[in-house]
Amino acid sequence: MAGNEPIEVENPATEERIGTVHCADPALVDAAVTAAREAFAEWSQTPRADRAKVLGALSSLIGDREEELAQTITRDVGSPITLARRIQAALPKADVDACRAVLDEPEAQEWIGHSQVVREPAGVVAAVTPWNYPLHQAVLKIAPAIAAGCTVVLKPSEVAPLATEALMDLLVAAGVPHGVVNLVHGTGSSVGEALVGHPGIDVVSFTGSTGAGRRVAALAAATPAKVVLELGGKSASVVLDDADLTAAVKVTVANCYLNGGQTCSAWTRLIVPRHRHDEAVDIAAAQAARFAPGDPTDPAARLGPLVSSAQRERVLGMVRAAVADGTRLAFGRTDGGSLPDRGHFVTPVVFSGVDPTARIAQEEVFGPVLVIIPVDGEEEAVAAANAVPYGLHGAVWSADEGRAVAVAARMRTGQVDLNGAAHNPAAPFGGVGASGLGRESGAYGIAEYTTTKAIQFPAGRAS
Ligand code: NAD
């Protein structure tokens, strides 16, 4: 890896340089892991109440700085400012609160016969995060890890690293001791690989693409470290024949285009009864028209640019390939549309009448691209929903909640929202299959950073 090389950070809406971070070299990665190891000795012994206090302070500080954090993320990622305020900057506080609430409860005592089972902090965590929700993804690893008593080396995405610099200041101000959370910048192939393969790491927690996740798991296997993988998605929104079609389609389109479609859990496949397909397409196209790309600093903006020119080319390439394959374009354009002169903007896209096995219905696009899949009956709907290698999120829409629950139970995925239910920052989040393994958020997130120890008591001493 090339040590100390500058990485220029770009505003994707203006293509202007807005900052520089410096790539770590092997000695710096090593020093960060060593600092985390040294800090682990004391932090792992810190009383639960003290860790709760630090998390409480962190939550307050994030709350105080929410507006500034939202502005930073809008400049760094291109997220519309209203979304940046509502999700990018607000969710991290909720993530911390969910961990703090766990620490506020007394620790559960577990006995199996004459064995007491205790949970202990697992050690030093390598946290590698993506650019799409840069603060949320970092906090979603750091908060549960330090709640568990672990120490952390964070490597954020080189594409949008600025929010994590601000986070480091907040961690210090919250009273997180020196060495408990360490930050190294750099690309995945250099700094990322050096970190996840470092012998001083006990847990690798990776969020990113499925391809990179496979490589990370292989590197971590050599040491070996425990691995948590939060990977890509191609989630389905399943509309049953008794559902409110207008509400279901409108919410699905908004969910699909959230953050420019650059959301791992986005519902990018809308599965509808065949006899209502054309109606669904009309509603989706009308809704897509409301997502005109524009200046993300405008509070009315609903769709900003994609994060980089590479991401824009990738998305447009997939859209063109789908059109070339004969997929019907119900809304949008293959050339990106007439857009601002600068910035990595694309117009949103809706494909209709899509076969569940089509490439555009199988692969994660990570842009504002919705496919509408017509099906005959509930069996076919479930089969279509499960016909991808991914299994991260999903939705079911029905007037009959019992029916919706039964369909949700058959979906091979980590989360399902019924009839547009809200995100729960304390509920376990994560995937199956190509979407990864392990869970984040709240108690389940903390559990990933612990290891169990069984202590056997002599006969007559048990519980
Ligand atoms: P990415 O895989 O390119 O990079 C993610 C992070 O991993 C970055 O920090 C990168 O530098 C690092 N990295 C890349 N290759 C690496 C390697 N070989 N070794 C170590 N580190 C490496 O992903 P991205 O483009 O930043 O993010 C988009 C992807 O992340 C999408 O696939 C999206 O679905 C996924 N994602 C998943 C979740 C989830 O919770 N499941 C959440 C957000 C994003």
mmCIF file of C-alpha atoms in Angstrom, residues 267-403:
data_model
loop_
_atom_site.group_PDB
_atom_site.id
_atom_site.type_symbol
_atom_site.label_atom_id
_atom_site.label_comp_id
_atom_site.label_asym_id
_atom_site.label_seq_id
_atom_site.Cartn_x
_atom_site.Cartn_y
_atom_site.Cartn_z
ATOM 1 C CA TRP A 267 -37.100 -2.564 -2.494
ATOM 2 C CA THR A 268 -35.892 -2.701 -6.078
ATOM 3 C CA ARG A 269 -38.314 -5.404 -7.252
ATOM 4 C CA LEU A 270 -42.035 -4.689 -7.170
ATOM 5 C CA ILE A 271 -44.011 -7.937 -7.452
ATOM 6 C CA VAL A 272 -47.663 -7.383 -8.399
ATOM 7 C CA PRO A 273 -50.668 -9.511 -9.430
ATOM 8 C CA ARG A 274 -50.609 -9.778 -13.238
ATOM 9 C CA HIS A 275 -54.150 -8.424 -13.613
ATOM 10 C CA ARG A 276 -53.079 -5.198 -11.826
ATOM 11 C CA HIS A 277 -49.677 -4.871 -13.519
ATOM 12 C CA ASP A 278 -50.563 -2.077 -15.989
ATOM 13 C CA GLU A 279 -52.256 -0.060 -13.258
ATOM 14 C CA ALA A 280 -49.143 -0.504 -11.057
ATOM 15 C CA VAL A 281 -46.903 0.656 -13.921
ATOM 16 C CA ASP A 282 -48.964 3.850 -14.375
ATOM 17 C CA ILE A 283 -48.801 4.638 -10.642
ATOM 18 C CA ALA A 284 -45.063 3.889 -10.519
ATOM 19 C CA ALA A 285 -44.299 6.064 -13.575
ATOM 20 C CA ALA A 286 -46.294 8.987 -12.132
ATOM 21 C CA GLN A 287 -44.473 8.601 -8.840
ATOM 22 C CA ALA A 288 -41.060 8.308 -10.559
ATOM 23 C CA ALA A 289 -41.749 11.620 -12.333
ATOM 24 C CA ARG A 290 -41.799 13.272 -8.907
ATOM 25 C CA PHE A 291 -38.153 12.249 -8.392
ATOM 26 C CA ALA A 292 -36.571 14.771 -10.740
ATOM 27 C CA PRO A 293 -32.832 14.853 -10.109
ATOM 28 C CA GLY A 294 -31.634 18.155 -8.737
ATOM 29 C CA ASP A 295 -29.387 20.132 -6.408
ATOM 30 C CA PRO A 296 -29.244 18.043 -3.207
ATOM 31 C CA THR A 297 -28.874 21.143 -1.020
ATOM 32 C CA ASP A 298 -32.408 22.223 -2.043
ATOM 33 C CA PRO A 299 -34.793 21.122 0.744
ATOM 34 C CA ALA A 300 -37.350 20.138 -1.927
ATOM 35 C CA ALA A 301 -34.893 17.800 -3.739
ATOM 36 C CA ARG A 302 -35.879 14.133 -3.674
ATOM 37 C CA LEU A 303 -33.120 12.733 -5.870
ATOM 38 C CA GLY A 304 -29.509 13.900 -5.782
ATOM 39 C CA PRO A 305 -26.611 12.689 -7.920
ATOM 40 C CA LEU A 306 -25.083 9.239 -7.688
ATOM 41 C CA VAL A 307 -21.963 9.159 -5.557
ATOM 42 C CA SER A 308 -19.356 9.073 -8.350
ATOM 43 C CA SER A 309 -18.916 9.041 -12.107
ATOM 44 C CA ALA A 310 -17.986 5.343 -11.844
ATOM 45 C CA GLN A 311 -21.283 4.607 -10.098
ATOM 46 C CA ARG A 312 -23.201 6.606 -12.741
ATOM 47 C CA GLU A 313 -21.536 4.702 -15.591
ATOM 48 C CA ARG A 314 -22.217 1.397 -13.858
ATOM 49 C CA VAL A 315 -25.913 2.171 -13.367
ATOM 50 C CA LEU A 316 -26.414 3.501 -16.913
ATOM 51 C CA GLY A 317 -24.556 0.469 -18.279
ATOM 52 C CA MET A 318 -26.959 -1.879 -16.493
ATOM 53 C CA VAL A 319 -29.981 0.106 -17.715
ATOM 54 C CA ARG A 320 -28.721 0.022 -21.334
ATOM 55 C CA ALA A 321 -27.991 -3.712 -21.078
ATOM 56 C CA ALA A 322 -31.519 -4.361 -19.813
ATOM 57 C CA VAL A 323 -33.025 -2.380 -22.703
ATOM 58 C CA ALA A 324 -30.791 -4.259 -25.144
ATOM 59 C CA ASP A 325 -32.094 -7.519 -23.609
ATOM 60 C CA GLY A 326 -35.610 -6.389 -24.568
ATOM 61 C CA THR A 327 -36.791 -5.205 -21.127
ATOM 62 C CA ARG A 328 -39.588 -2.611 -21.372
ATOM 63 C CA LEU A 329 -38.605 0.859 -20.151
ATOM 64 C CA ALA A 330 -41.789 2.312 -18.653
ATOM 65 C CA PHE A 331 -40.093 5.443 -17.309
ATOM 66 C CA GLY A 332 -36.613 6.963 -17.598
ATOM 67 C CA ARG A 333 -33.850 7.081 -20.177
ATOM 68 C CA THR A 334 -30.770 5.123 -21.131
ATOM 69 C CA ASP A 335 -28.561 8.204 -21.600
ATOM 70 C CA GLY A 336 -29.096 9.662 -18.137
ATOM 71 C CA GLY A 337 -31.473 12.345 -19.423
ATOM 72 C CA SER A 338 -31.163 16.122 -19.732
ATOM 73 C CA LEU A 339 -29.523 16.926 -16.463
ATOM 74 C CA PRO A 340 -27.356 19.584 -14.865
ATOM 75 C CA ASP A 341 -24.035 20.088 -16.721
ATOM 76 C CA ARG A 342 -22.053 18.986 -13.721
ATOM 77 C CA GLY A 343 -22.606 16.204 -11.222
ATOM 78 C CA HIS A 344 -23.262 12.485 -11.529
ATOM 79 C CA PHE A 345 -27.021 12.707 -12.035
ATOM 80 C CA VAL A 346 -29.279 10.119 -13.678
ATOM 81 C CA THR A 347 -33.041 10.117 -14.202
ATOM 82 C CA PRO A 348 -34.914 7.418 -12.282
ATOM 83 C CA VAL A 349 -35.960 4.308 -14.183
ATOM 84 C CA VAL A 350 -38.952 1.936 -14.063
ATOM 85 C CA PHE A 351 -38.878 -1.325 -16.020
ATOM 86 C CA SER A 352 -42.194 -3.127 -16.537
ATOM 87 C CA GLY A 353 -43.259 -6.678 -17.349
ATOM 88 C CA VAL A 354 -39.923 -8.010 -16.104
ATOM 89 C CA ASP A 355 -39.235 -11.736 -15.832
ATOM 90 C CA PRO A 356 -37.908 -12.588 -12.336
ATOM 91 C CA THR A 357 -34.907 -14.335 -13.923
ATOM 92 C CA ALA A 358 -33.863 -11.345 -16.085
ATOM 93 C CA ARG A 359 -30.421 -9.939 -15.258
ATOM 94 C CA ILE A 360 -31.872 -6.575 -14.241
ATOM 95 C CA ALA A 361 -34.160 -8.446 -11.799
ATOM 96 C CA GLN A 362 -31.274 -10.480 -10.398
ATOM 97 C CA GLU A 363 -28.342 -8.104 -9.949
ATOM 98 C CA GLU A 364 -27.989 -5.245 -7.481
ATOM 99 C CA VAL A 365 -27.942 -1.977 -9.476
ATOM 100 C CA PHE A 366 -27.406 0.491 -6.616
ATOM 101 C CA GLY A 367 -29.119 3.304 -8.466
ATOM 102 C CA PRO A 368 -32.723 4.551 -8.915
ATOM 103 C CA VAL A 369 -33.932 1.562 -10.936
ATOM 104 C CA LEU A 370 -37.177 -0.300 -10.182
ATOM 105 C CA VAL A 371 -38.304 -3.496 -11.910
ATOM 106 C CA ILE A 372 -41.977 -4.474 -11.894
ATOM 107 C CA ILE A 373 -42.599 -8.218 -12.002
ATOM 108 C CA PRO A 374 -46.117 -9.535 -12.763
ATOM 109 C CA VAL A 375 -47.107 -12.849 -11.161
ATOM 110 C CA ASP A 376 -50.131 -15.165 -11.022
ATOM 111 C CA GLY A 377 -51.081 -15.826 -7.401
ATOM 112 C CA GLU A 378 -49.413 -15.961 -4.027
ATOM 113 C CA GLU A 379 -47.247 -19.048 -4.720
ATOM 114 C CA GLU A 380 -45.677 -17.372 -7.736
ATOM 115 C CA ALA A 381 -45.216 -14.142 -5.765
ATOM 116 C CA VAL A 382 -43.255 -15.950 -3.033
ATOM 117 C CA ALA A 383 -41.227 -17.878 -5.626
ATOM 118 C CA ALA A 384 -40.355 -14.633 -7.459
ATOM 119 C CA ALA A 385 -39.416 -12.904 -4.193
ATOM 120 C CA ASN A 386 -37.037 -15.765 -3.343
ATOM 121 C CA ALA A 387 -35.625 -16.109 -6.878
ATOM 122 C CA VAL A 388 -32.462 -14.066 -6.193
ATOM 123 C CA PRO A 389 -29.226 -14.957 -4.407
ATOM 124 C CA TYR A 390 -29.758 -12.059 -1.991
ATOM 125 C CA GLY A 391 -31.979 -11.940 1.115
ATOM 126 C CA LEU A 392 -31.648 -8.697 3.026
ATOM 127 C CA HIS A 393 -35.004 -6.962 3.281
ATOM 128 C CA GLY A 394 -38.500 -6.957 1.813
ATOM 129 C CA ALA A 395 -42.095 -5.851 2.087
ATOM 130 C CA VAL A 396 -45.552 -7.410 1.967
ATOM 131 C CA TRP A 397 -48.762 -5.505 1.282
ATOM 132 C CA SER A 398 -52.191 -6.953 2.050
ATOM 133 C CA ALA A 399 -55.496 -5.880 3.604
ATOM 134 C CA ASP A 400 -55.295 -9.078 5.659
ATOM 135 C CA GLU A 401 -52.419 -8.858 8.152
ATOM 136 C CA GLY A 402 -52.462 -12.604 8.834
ATOM 137 C CA ARG A 403 -51.989 -13.268 5.127
#
